[in-house]
Tab-separated table of C-alpha atoms in Angstrom:
chain	number	residue	atom	x	y	z
A	66	MET	CA	3.102	13.578	27.743
A	67	LEU	CA	6.451	15.724	27.512
A	68	GLU	CA	8.349	15.335	31.080
A	69	THR	CA	9.162	19.390	31.853
A	70	SER	CA	13.207	18.926	30.977
A	71	ILE	CA	12.292	18.382	27.801
A	72	LEU	CA	10.367	20.896	26.945
A	73	ASN	CA	12.514	24.036	28.778
A	74	GLN	CA	15.056	22.321	26.645
A	75	VAL	CA	12.370	22.776	23.946
A	76	ARG	CA	11.865	26.243	24.799
A	77	SER	CA	15.519	27.314	24.556
A	78	VAL	CA	15.453	25.871	21.183
A	79	PHE	CA	12.382	27.572	20.282
A	80	GLN	CA	12.884	30.607	21.731
A	81	ASN	CA	13.942	33.070	18.132
A	82	LEU	CA	11.332	31.594	15.803
A	83	GLU	CA	10.388	33.934	13.282
A	84	ALA	CA	8.061	32.550	11.048
A	85	GLN	CA	4.753	31.087	12.386
A	86	TYR	CA	4.339	26.988	12.529
A	87	THR	CA	1.176	25.053	12.673
A	88	PHE	CA	1.198	21.609	13.168
A	89	HIS	CA	-2.071	20.609	10.810
A	90	ILE	CA	-2.777	17.407	12.116
A	91	THR	CA	-5.381	15.050	10.204
A	92	CYS	CA	-7.336	11.914	11.831
A	93	HIS	CA	-10.025	9.992	13.155
A	94	PRO	CA	-11.024	10.817	16.172
A	95	ARG	CA	-11.603	6.920	17.223
A	96	HIS	CA	-7.553	6.003	16.690
A	97	GLY	CA	-6.410	4.099	19.079
A	98	ASN	CA	-2.843	6.658	18.467
A	99	ALA	CA	-4.730	9.803	17.499
A	100	GLN	CA	-4.784	11.649	21.679
A	101	GLU	CA	-1.157	10.702	22.733
A	102	LEU	CA	-0.148	12.011	18.972
A	103	THR	CA	-2.611	15.317	19.817
A	104	GLU	CA	-1.066	15.602	23.164
A	105	LEU	CA	2.640	15.745	21.984
A	106	LEU	CA	2.434	18.383	19.222
A	107	LYS	CA	0.330	21.110	21.611
A	108	ASP	CA	3.496	20.027	24.862
A	109	VAL	CA	5.489	20.725	21.782
A	110	ALA	CA	3.350	24.216	20.609
A	111	GLY	CA	2.877	25.137	23.755
A	112	CYS	CA	7.198	26.555	24.236
A	113	SER	CA	6.099	28.759	21.627
A	114	ASP	CA	3.611	31.980	19.858
A	115	LYS	CA	5.150	30.525	17.062
A	116	LEU	CA	4.009	27.351	17.391
A	117	SER	CA	-0.320	26.425	17.294
A	118	CYS	CA	-2.111	22.932	16.516
A	119	GLU	CA	-5.252	22.241	14.683
A	120	VAL	CA	-6.710	19.233	14.011
A	121	THR	CA	-8.560	17.963	11.287
A	122	GLU	CA	-11.253	14.641	11.933
A	123	THR	CA	-11.786	12.441	9.131
A	124	GLU	CA	-13.624	9.098	9.170
A	125	GLU	CA	-10.615	7.627	7.176
A	126	PRO	CA	-8.594	5.058	9.693
A	127	LYS	CA	-5.302	8.690	9.331
A	128	LEU	CA	-3.132	9.184	11.453
A	129	GLU	CA	0.180	11.661	10.519
A	130	PHE	CA	-0.005	16.059	10.689
A	131	SER	CA	1.927	18.158	8.121
A	132	LEU	CA	4.136	21.366	9.254
A	133	LEU	CA	2.503	24.537	7.944
A	134	LYS	CA	5.071	28.037	7.655
A	135	ASN	CA	2.153	31.819	7.553
A	136	ARG	CA	-0.155	28.953	6.563
A	137	LYS	CA	1.888	27.652	3.624
A	138	GLU	CA	2.319	24.000	2.826
A	139	THR	CA	6.629	23.500	3.084
A	140	GLY	CA	5.977	19.787	1.486
A	141	VAL	CA	6.370	18.261	5.788
A	142	LYS	CA	4.364	15.198	6.894
A	143	PHE	CA	4.542	13.082	9.677
A	144	ARG	CA	2.505	9.548	9.326
A	145	GLY	CA	2.770	8.577	13.140
A	146	ILE	CA	3.614	9.501	16.370
A	147	PRO	CA	7.075	11.299	15.757
A	148	ASN	CA	8.757	9.680	19.128
A	149	GLY	CA	12.468	8.144	20.320
A	150	HIS	CA	14.709	9.153	16.966
A	151	GLU	CA	12.153	11.282	15.560
A	152	PHE	CA	11.256	13.405	18.006
A	153	THR	CA	14.964	15.610	16.495
A	154	SER	CA	13.750	14.961	13.358
A	155	LEU	CA	10.114	17.101	14.668
A	156	LEU	CA	12.145	19.687	15.782
A	157	LEU	CA	15.157	20.164	13.121
A	158	ALA	CA	12.006	19.930	10.031
A	159	ILE	CA	10.837	23.387	12.520
A	160	LEU	CA	14.174	25.188	13.297
A	161	ASN	CA	15.260	24.177	9.106
A	162	ALA	CA	12.040	25.808	7.505
A	163	ASP	CA	13.511	28.839	9.498
A	164	GLY	CA	16.319	28.325	8.041
A	165	LYS	CA	18.362	28.318	12.120
A	166	GLY	CA	19.041	24.611	11.773
A	167	LYS	CA	22.084	23.436	12.482
A	168	ASN	CA	22.504	20.335	9.977
A	169	LEU	CA	20.942	23.101	6.574
A	170	PRO	CA	23.370	22.454	3.745
A	171	ASP	CA	25.899	25.117	2.635
A	172	GLU	CA	25.965	26.674	-1.411
A	173	ALA	CA	27.283	24.274	-3.210
A	174	ILE	CA	24.765	21.238	-2.598
A	175	SER	CA	21.467	24.137	-1.837
A	176	ARG	CA	21.989	24.355	-5.260
A	177	ARG	CA	22.142	20.950	-5.609
A	178	ILE	CA	18.239	20.390	-4.302
A	179	GLN	CA	16.801	23.481	-6.177
A	180	ALA	CA	18.043	22.241	-9.488
A	181	LEU	CA	16.185	18.846	-8.714
A	182	LYS	CA	13.129	18.323	-11.197
A	183	GLY	CA	9.713	17.781	-10.352
A	184	PRO	CA	7.806	16.658	-8.632
A	185	ILE	CA	8.766	13.830	-6.693
A	186	SER	CA	6.807	12.099	-3.732
A	187	LEU	CA	9.505	10.863	-1.404
A	188	GLN	CA	7.802	8.717	1.719
A	189	THR	CA	9.642	6.677	4.068
A	190	TYR	CA	9.115	4.266	6.754
A	191	VAL	CA	11.023	4.430	9.799
A	192	SER	CA	10.863	2.484	12.650
A	193	LEU	CA	11.586	4.512	16.006
A	194	THR	CA	14.328	2.167	17.488
A	195	CYS	CA	15.869	2.717	14.625
A	196	THR	CA	19.194	4.694	15.232
A	197	ASN	CA	20.167	4.985	11.812
A	198	CYS	CA	16.858	6.560	10.339
A	199	PRO	CA	16.216	10.362	11.793
A	200	ASP	CA	19.520	11.023	9.544
A	201	VAL	CA	17.577	9.944	6.562
A	202	VAL	CA	14.019	11.745	7.429
A	203	GLN	CA	15.944	14.617	8.140
A	204	ALA	CA	17.668	14.865	4.916
A	205	LEU	CA	15.457	14.395	2.892
A	206	ASN	CA	12.588	16.770	5.153
A	207	ILE	CA	15.485	19.145	3.816
A	208	ILE	CA	15.483	18.325	0.612
A	209	ALA	CA	11.340	19.212	1.178
A	210	LEU	CA	11.854	22.859	2.582
A	211	LEU	CA	14.245	23.828	-0.535
A	212	ASN	CA	12.959	22.359	-3.367
A	213	GLY	CA	9.500	23.787	-3.037
A	214	GLN	CA	8.941	20.813	-6.129
A	215	ALA	CA	9.494	17.746	-3.249
A	216	THR	CA	7.268	16.254	-0.763
A	217	HIS	CA	7.794	14.114	2.291
A	218	GLU	CA	6.288	11.617	4.822
A	219	MET	CA	7.905	10.966	7.481
A	220	ILE	CA	5.873	6.491	8.286
A	221	ASP	CA	6.143	4.989	11.146
A	222	GLY	CA	6.312	1.480	9.444
A	223	ALA	CA	4.597	-0.252	13.128
A	224	LEU	CA	1.149	1.981	13.113
A	225	PHE	CA	1.411	1.450	9.124
A	226	GLN	CA	1.383	-2.118	9.233
A	227	GLU	CA	-0.442	-3.029	6.021
A	228	GLU	CA	1.698	-1.008	3.500
A	229	VAL	CA	4.995	-2.203	5.126
A	230	ASP	CA	3.305	-5.933	4.875
A	231	ALA	CA	2.154	-4.270	0.474
A	232	LEU	CA	4.703	-2.765	-0.338
A	233	LYS	CA	6.851	-6.176	0.913
A	234	ILE	CA	9.727	-3.727	3.516
A	235	GLN	CA	12.420	-5.657	4.986
A	236	GLY	CA	14.290	-2.724	6.391
A	237	VAL	CA	14.674	0.396	7.931
A	238	PRO	CA	14.851	3.477	7.312
A	239	SER	CA	13.273	2.496	3.287
A	240	VAL	CA	12.961	5.425	0.855
A	241	TYR	CA	10.144	4.968	-2.009
A	242	ALA	CA	10.763	8.400	-4.516
A	243	ASN	CA	6.993	8.947	-6.954
A	244	GLY	CA	6.186	5.039	-5.513
A	245	LYS	CA	9.293	3.364	-6.818
A	246	LEU	CA	12.723	2.429	-4.225
A	247	LEU	CA	15.226	4.298	-3.997
A	248	HIS	CA	16.670	4.261	-0.797
A	249	VAL	CA	17.508	0.927	1.351
A	250	GLY	CA	19.191	1.756	4.858
A	251	ARG	CA	21.535	4.333	6.618
A	252	GLY	CA	22.064	7.263	3.810
A	253	THR	CA	23.562	11.100	4.066
A	254	LEU	CA	22.343	14.159	2.545
A	255	GLY	CA	24.684	13.568	-0.653
A	256	GLU	CA	24.159	10.475	-1.313
A	257	LEU	CA	20.277	10.054	-0.837
A	258	LEU	CA	20.621	13.299	-3.592
A	259	GLN	CA	22.719	11.939	-5.735
A	260	LYS	CA	20.329	8.961	-5.625
A	261	LEU	CA	17.537	11.631	-6.417
A	262	GLU	CA	20.054	13.121	-8.855
A	263	GLU	CA	19.965	9.546	-11.228
A	264	MET	CA	16.028	9.419	-11.087
A	265	PHE	CA	14.574	12.757	-11.837
A	266	GLY	CA	17.240	14.550	-13.621
A	267	SER	CA	18.539	18.322	-12.692
A	268	GLU	CA	17.832	21.985	-14.036
A	269	PRO	CA	20.671	23.881	-12.897
A	270	VAL	CA	18.790	27.147	-11.327
A	271	GLY	CA	20.122	30.230	-13.306
A	272	ASN	CA	23.652	30.745	-14.141
A	273	ALA	CA	24.982	30.275	-11.260
A	274	GLU	CA	29.150	29.906	-12.013
A	275	PRO	CA	30.854	26.408	-11.022
A	276	ILE	CA	31.697	26.553	-6.839
A	277	SER	CA	36.023	26.350	-6.542
A	278	ARG	CA	37.962	26.002	-3.306
A	279	THR	CA	41.715	26.372	-2.958
A	280	TYR	CA	42.977	25.351	1.008
A	281	ASP	CA	45.776	24.781	2.518
A	282	VAL	CA	45.734	20.812	3.309
A	283	LEU	CA	42.314	19.545	2.158
A	284	VAL	CA	41.172	16.239	4.147
A	285	LEU	CA	38.836	13.544	2.626
A	286	GLY	CA	37.404	11.895	5.619
A	287	GLY	CA	35.064	12.742	7.542
A	288	GLY	CA	36.228	10.116	10.737
A	289	PRO	CA	38.015	10.419	13.586
A	290	ALA	CA	41.738	10.822	11.736
A	291	GLY	CA	40.074	12.766	9.473
A	292	ALA	CA	39.025	15.238	12.039
A	293	SER	CA	42.370	14.835	13.990
A	294	ALA	CA	44.442	15.296	10.568
A	295	ALA	CA	42.580	18.343	9.707
A	296	ILE	CA	42.526	19.050	13.492
A	297	TYR	CA	46.835	18.887	13.391
A	298	SER	CA	47.437	20.348	10.310
A	299	ALA	CA	44.849	23.913	11.778
A	300	ARG	CA	46.623	24.138	14.978
A	301	LYS	CA	49.881	24.984	12.860
A	302	GLY	CA	48.182	27.875	11.006
A	303	LEU	CA	46.964	25.744	7.501
A	304	ARG	CA	44.087	26.709	6.575
A	305	VAL	CA	41.817	22.931	5.899
A	306	ALA	CA	38.889	22.025	5.003
A	307	ILE	CA	37.447	18.455	5.161
A	308	VAL	CA	35.779	17.554	2.322
A	309	ALA	CA	33.644	13.973	3.359
A	310	GLU	CA	30.457	12.191	2.636
A	311	LYS	CA	30.037	12.868	7.413
A	312	ILE	CA	30.874	13.943	10.535
A	313	GLY	CA	31.955	10.619	12.216
A	314	GLY	CA	32.541	8.348	9.226
A	315	GLN	CA	31.602	4.226	10.368
A	316	VAL	CA	32.771	4.527	14.426
A	317	LYS	CA	28.663	6.800	14.342
A	318	GLU	CA	27.275	3.936	13.084
A	319	THR	CA	28.636	1.625	16.514
A	320	VAL	CA	25.496	1.320	19.353
A	321	GLY	CA	28.570	1.081	21.734
A	322	ILE	CA	32.051	1.668	23.135
A	323	GLU	CA	33.751	0.345	25.561
A	324	ASN	CA	37.778	0.416	24.486
A	325	LEU	CA	38.286	4.449	23.758
A	326	ILE	CA	41.086	4.902	26.748
A	327	SER	CA	39.502	7.809	29.050
A	328	VAL	CA	36.243	7.308	28.063
A	329	PRO	CA	34.458	4.301	29.969
A	330	GLN	CA	31.385	4.548	27.603
A	331	THR	CA	29.730	6.153	24.389
A	332	THR	CA	28.046	5.906	21.481
A	333	GLY	CA	29.612	6.136	18.265
A	334	ALA	CA	26.583	9.043	17.572
A	335	GLN	CA	27.715	10.552	20.463
A	336	LEU	CA	31.896	10.283	19.967
A	337	ALA	CA	30.895	11.888	16.110
A	338	ASP	CA	29.312	14.673	17.854
A	339	ASN	CA	33.029	15.408	19.907
A	340	LEU	CA	34.870	14.751	17.097
A	341	ARG	CA	32.314	17.855	15.355
A	342	SER	CA	32.146	20.112	18.854
A	343	HIS	CA	36.538	20.025	19.307
A	344	ILE	CA	37.065	20.503	14.902
A	345	ASN	CA	35.069	23.585	15.524
A	346	HIS	CA	37.345	24.691	17.843
A	347	TYR	CA	39.689	25.289	15.125
A	348	PRO	CA	38.903	27.194	11.941
A	349	ILE	CA	38.847	23.388	9.954
A	350	ASP	CA	36.224	23.982	6.801
A	351	LEU	CA	33.604	21.913	6.654
A	352	PHE	CA	32.520	20.497	3.226
A	353	GLU	CA	30.068	17.107	3.976
A	354	ASP	CA	27.566	15.649	2.355
A	355	ARG	CA	29.932	15.384	-0.940
A	356	LYS	CA	31.359	12.956	-3.078
A	357	ILE	CA	34.835	11.942	-4.353
A	358	GLU	CA	33.979	12.032	-8.447
A	359	LYS	CA	38.010	12.331	-9.585
A	360	ALA	CA	41.019	12.622	-7.831
A	361	GLU	CA	43.708	14.179	-9.072
A	362	LEU	CA	46.983	14.090	-7.330
A	363	GLN	CA	49.611	15.373	-9.856
A	364	GLY	CA	52.216	17.804	-9.708
A	365	LYS	CA	52.143	20.584	-7.130
A	366	GLU	CA	48.500	21.695	-7.299
A	367	LYS	CA	45.553	18.686	-6.240
A	368	ARG	CA	42.209	18.893	-7.379
A	369	ILE	CA	39.591	17.422	-5.834
A	370	SER	CA	36.741	17.274	-7.739
A	371	VAL	CA	32.970	15.984	-6.475
A	372	VAL	CA	29.453	15.246	-7.163
A	373	GLY	CA	28.194	18.068	-8.340
A	374	GLY	CA	30.418	19.794	-9.959
A	375	GLU	CA	32.564	21.298	-6.889
A	376	ALA	CA	36.514	21.508	-7.295
A	377	PHE	CA	38.279	21.390	-3.938
A	378	ILE	CA	42.592	22.708	-4.945
A	379	SER	CA	45.546	22.162	-2.659
A	380	PRO	CA	48.973	20.972	-2.471
A	381	SER	CA	48.571	19.459	0.017
A	382	VAL	CA	46.065	16.003	0.485
A	383	ILE	CA	45.105	14.032	3.276
A	384	ILE	CA	43.950	10.699	2.724
A	385	ALA	CA	40.947	9.433	5.336
A	386	THR	CA	38.823	7.977	4.183
A	387	GLY	CA	37.794	4.497	6.530
A	388	ALA	CA	35.504	1.844	5.859
A	389	SER	CA	32.102	0.631	5.658
A	390	TRP	CA	31.028	-2.440	6.170
A	391	ARG	CA	32.557	-5.665	4.891
A	392	LYS	CA	29.820	-7.438	1.962
A	393	LEU	CA	30.396	-11.225	2.104
A	394	ASN	CA	29.947	-11.102	-1.954
A	395	VAL	CA	27.679	-14.276	-2.593
A	396	GLU	CA	24.288	-15.162	-4.932
A	397	GLY	CA	21.776	-12.944	-3.685
A	398	GLU	CA	23.264	-10.837	-0.872
A	399	THR	CA	22.846	-7.900	-3.199
A	400	GLU	CA	19.918	-8.277	-4.515
A	401	TYR	CA	18.045	-8.692	-1.068
A	402	ILE	CA	19.472	-5.914	0.640
A	403	GLY	CA	16.083	-4.651	2.984
A	404	ARG	CA	14.987	-7.374	2.193
A	405	GLY	CA	15.874	-10.461	4.443
A	406	VAL	CA	20.026	-9.022	3.608
A	407	ALA	CA	21.167	-6.334	5.830
A	408	PHE	CA	23.844	-4.840	7.563
A	409	CYS	CA	22.662	-3.179	11.330
A	410	PRO	CA	20.106	-5.180	14.257
A	411	HIS	CA	18.827	-1.869	16.078
A	412	CYS	CA	17.350	-0.368	12.351
A	413	ASP	CA	16.190	-4.129	11.351
A	414	GLY	CA	15.328	-6.000	14.116
A	415	PRO	CA	13.024	-4.950	15.646
A	416	PHE	CA	10.971	-5.994	11.976
A	417	TYR	CA	11.417	-9.890	12.739
A	418	GLN	CA	9.718	-10.561	16.369
A	419	GLY	CA	9.268	-14.113	16.289
A	420	LYS	CA	11.369	-14.571	13.322
A	421	ASP	CA	14.450	-16.653	12.295
A	422	ILE	CA	17.390	-14.618	12.410
A	423	ALA	CA	20.905	-15.290	11.256
A	424	VAL	CA	23.916	-13.707	11.973
A	425	ILE	CA	27.141	-13.933	9.924
A	426	GLY	CA	30.652	-13.993	11.398
A	427	GLY	CA	32.409	-14.279	14.981
A	428	GLY	CA	33.322	-11.433	16.152
A	429	ASN	CA	31.967	-9.525	18.932
A	430	THR	CA	30.739	-6.885	16.343
A	431	ALA	CA	28.976	-10.744	16.119
A	432	MET	CA	28.211	-11.158	19.159
A	433	ASP	CA	26.138	-7.119	19.626
A	434	SER	CA	24.441	-7.814	16.535
A	435	VAL	CA	23.223	-11.702	17.427
A	436	ARG	CA	22.082	-10.663	21.439
A	437	THR	CA	20.691	-7.533	19.899
A	438	ALA	CA	18.307	-9.213	17.376
A	439	ARG	CA	17.225	-12.115	20.563
A	440	ARG	CA	16.634	-8.786	22.548
A	441	LEU	CA	14.471	-7.358	19.442
A	442	GLY	CA	12.859	-10.155	20.073
A	443	ALA	CA	14.276	-12.888	17.685
A	444	GLU	CA	12.170	-16.696	18.311
A	445	ARG	CA	15.880	-17.515	16.768
A	446	ALA	CA	18.739	-16.435	16.468
A	447	MET	CA	22.271	-18.534	15.648
A	448	ILE	CA	25.798	-17.494	15.136
A	449	ILE	CA	26.086	-18.221	11.469
A	450	TYR	CA	30.436	-19.247	11.389
A	451	ARG	CA	33.184	-20.530	8.957
A	452	ARG	CA	35.223	-21.290	11.249
A	453	SER	CA	35.666	-23.395	15.174
A	454	GLU	CA	34.594	-21.909	17.803
A	455	GLU	CA	37.508	-22.023	19.735
A	456	GLU	CA	39.004	-19.631	16.516
A	457	MET	CA	36.585	-16.861	17.175
A	458	PRO	CA	38.168	-13.784	17.361
A	459	ALA	CA	35.413	-12.631	19.560
A	460	ARG	CA	35.848	-12.409	23.504
A	461	ILE	CA	34.432	-15.332	26.140
A	462	GLU	CA	33.017	-12.934	28.095
A	463	GLU	CA	31.414	-12.351	24.655
A	464	VAL	CA	30.697	-16.480	23.584
A	465	LYS	CA	29.294	-16.657	27.003
A	466	HIS	CA	26.324	-13.673	27.750
A	467	ALA	CA	25.328	-14.329	23.704
A	468	LYS	CA	25.011	-18.158	24.847
A	469	GLU	CA	23.433	-17.111	27.969
A	470	GLU	CA	20.632	-15.984	26.193
A	471	GLY	CA	19.795	-18.264	24.085
A	472	VAL	CA	21.715	-17.763	21.026
A	473	GLU	CA	22.806	-21.136	18.749
A	474	PHE	CA	26.214	-21.771	17.790
A	475	LEU	CA	26.653	-22.883	13.812
A	476	THR	CA	29.897	-23.538	13.552
A	477	LEU	CA	32.170	-24.049	9.977
A	478	HIS	CA	29.472	-23.422	8.176
A	479	ASN	CA	29.994	-20.049	5.898
A	480	PRO	CA	26.804	-19.361	3.586
A	481	ILE	CA	27.420	-19.091	-0.017
A	482	GLU	CA	23.810	-18.282	-1.434
A	483	TYR	CA	19.965	-16.687	0.479
A	484	ILE	CA	16.960	-18.172	-1.225
A	485	ALA	CA	14.212	-16.502	-2.014
A	486	ASP	CA	10.198	-16.478	-1.541
A	487	GLU	CA	7.877	-15.700	-4.440
A	488	GLN	CA	7.874	-12.131	-2.741
A	489	GLY	CA	11.501	-11.139	-3.164
A	490	LYS	CA	12.219	-11.967	0.931
A	491	VAL	CA	14.171	-14.142	2.317
A	492	LYS	CA	13.212	-17.729	2.746
A	493	GLN	CA	16.525	-19.486	3.518
A	494	VAL	CA	20.331	-19.767	3.637
A	495	ILE	CA	22.930	-22.342	1.671
A	496	LEU	CA	25.708	-23.418	4.056
A	497	GLN	CA	29.007	-24.324	3.112
A	498	LYS	CA	30.284	-26.416	5.477
A	499	MET	CA	34.046	-26.259	6.140
A	500	GLU	CA	36.687	-27.940	7.555
A	501	LEU	CA	39.782	-26.330	9.025
A	502	GLY	CA	43.154	-26.431	7.305
A	503	GLU	CA	47.388	-25.185	8.238
A	504	PRO	CA	47.316	-21.912	9.652
A	505	ASP	CA	47.375	-18.936	7.747
A	506	ALA	CA	48.113	-15.005	8.652
A	507	SER	CA	46.690	-14.541	11.091
A	508	GLY	CA	46.952	-17.423	12.909
A	509	ARG	CA	44.465	-19.423	13.140
A	510	ARG	CA	43.488	-21.966	10.783
A	511	SER	CA	42.095	-21.798	7.499
A	512	PRO	CA	38.508	-22.984	6.532
A	513	VAL	CA	38.778	-25.325	4.307
A	514	PRO	CA	35.549	-26.385	2.595
A	515	ILE	CA	34.333	-29.885	2.031
A	516	PRO	CA	33.393	-30.911	-1.167
A	517	GLY	CA	30.193	-31.432	-2.132
A	518	ALA	CA	28.481	-30.971	1.452
A	519	THR	CA	26.158	-27.744	1.978
A	520	GLU	CA	23.143	-27.250	3.867
A	521	THR	CA	20.050	-25.046	3.637
A	522	ILE	CA	18.662	-23.716	6.599
A	523	ASP	CA	14.994	-21.645	7.328
A	524	ILE	CA	16.393	-17.719	7.976
A	525	ASP	CA	13.296	-15.134	7.729
A	526	LEU	CA	16.887	-12.222	8.242
A	527	ALA	CA	20.554	-12.550	7.569
A	528	ILE	CA	22.743	-9.883	9.227
A	529	VAL	CA	26.747	-9.599	7.818
A	530	SER	CA	28.553	-8.858	10.666
A	531	VAL	CA	32.747	-9.484	9.532
A	532	GLY	CA	34.208	-6.020	9.999
A	533	VAL	CA	34.675	-3.288	6.819
A	534	SER	CA	36.509	-2.808	4.522
A	535	PRO	CA	39.020	0.186	3.050
A	536	ASN	CA	36.170	2.656	1.101
A	537	PRO	CA	37.380	2.467	-2.900
A	538	ILE	CA	35.892	6.246	-3.235
A	539	VAL	CA	39.639	7.557	-3.389
A	540	PRO	CA	41.469	4.498	-5.484
A	541	SER	CA	38.912	3.927	-8.024
A	542	SER	CA	38.919	8.309	-9.226
A	543	ILE	CA	42.672	8.574	-9.112
A	544	LYS	CA	44.192	10.104	-11.764
């Protein structure tokens, strides 16, 4: 089932495993995907004498497997076939259980995970085409591995559609904790851990002392700007640390990058990996999955406190905290995220095949989003933009290609409210009709609402693609 080149890579990855691991498969013998799952796991198990498979047949319509370590449950389970982006999640689950994964957290984060009060039963519904899902799955697998009172299941929504429908899931990844919705969309280990702490509370393990670290330079943020600042500082011989939620920042979410000089084409994930690789060439300490709680920047010694009680002290702090998706801040937007309002077509688009999708915005990102939605099977894909087509910042070629692919353009309209059905799913958007006024600072004519002129259209999903805004993390916490 797996290609020889992939099997050779897996053999190399697992050559130093120490414990014995078992894929305990439970499935109905006539399940349509049972053979595919069994063949995949047998291929992986054949890459190391430390791996094995066992199958338990059941009359229930199950298709799942648990990861056992030395015949004991690790707390990690996959319901579905971990192909696509989730194949890496499978490999990392084994490596992390063996203590050899490269994404295992450091001491401070590990302490917080171990301190979570249980029991905690985590379930993550994913799409195998979702680029954000693996990060969430891998983070929650780590939590299950480090906290004996937590378990985690990855669930392929396409194979368990009845559950998806019953839970009214409209966006992935969707994470449930003890049956309650915890999180929707992309997320870091730090973000997910903080939500679990808020929901379940923590109980410190032992009498560990608070962690405090001192450096010559602290860089806040792990995007291209933060990486550059840290590297240049380290090249001057300074002791440097990066404190960030993740390496790569917002750019990591970009599917295709074609305007980075000297690099004709790359992806956000690959660029993030390259940033990390470059950072690792220098003696720079990386502290990921941190959320800044307070920044005390007065006086000679600056102090940065993060969630969990950890503190970083330095005479020099470089702020490079980047940006996040910009919201429209209209009625229903926040309330219906994951239920008909989204920001990533690759994550949510697969759930809307044959449905009506509206993309809000007029830039190149919006064009990419609407074309992606169309290719993923949207019955109707449209651009909603508050100015005219002539004022669109997107490249002319992007607009032309979108039209060629059947995308509709609804210009001089601006969303003002999302309306949901009785199940809490978005069914309509109310649009304010606009007209063009005098040019604004950008040189384009300003969109002006036409009093009393609105239009309501039926949609199943709205993808907001209006750019990014600076993260307010540090400004809101400065003392």
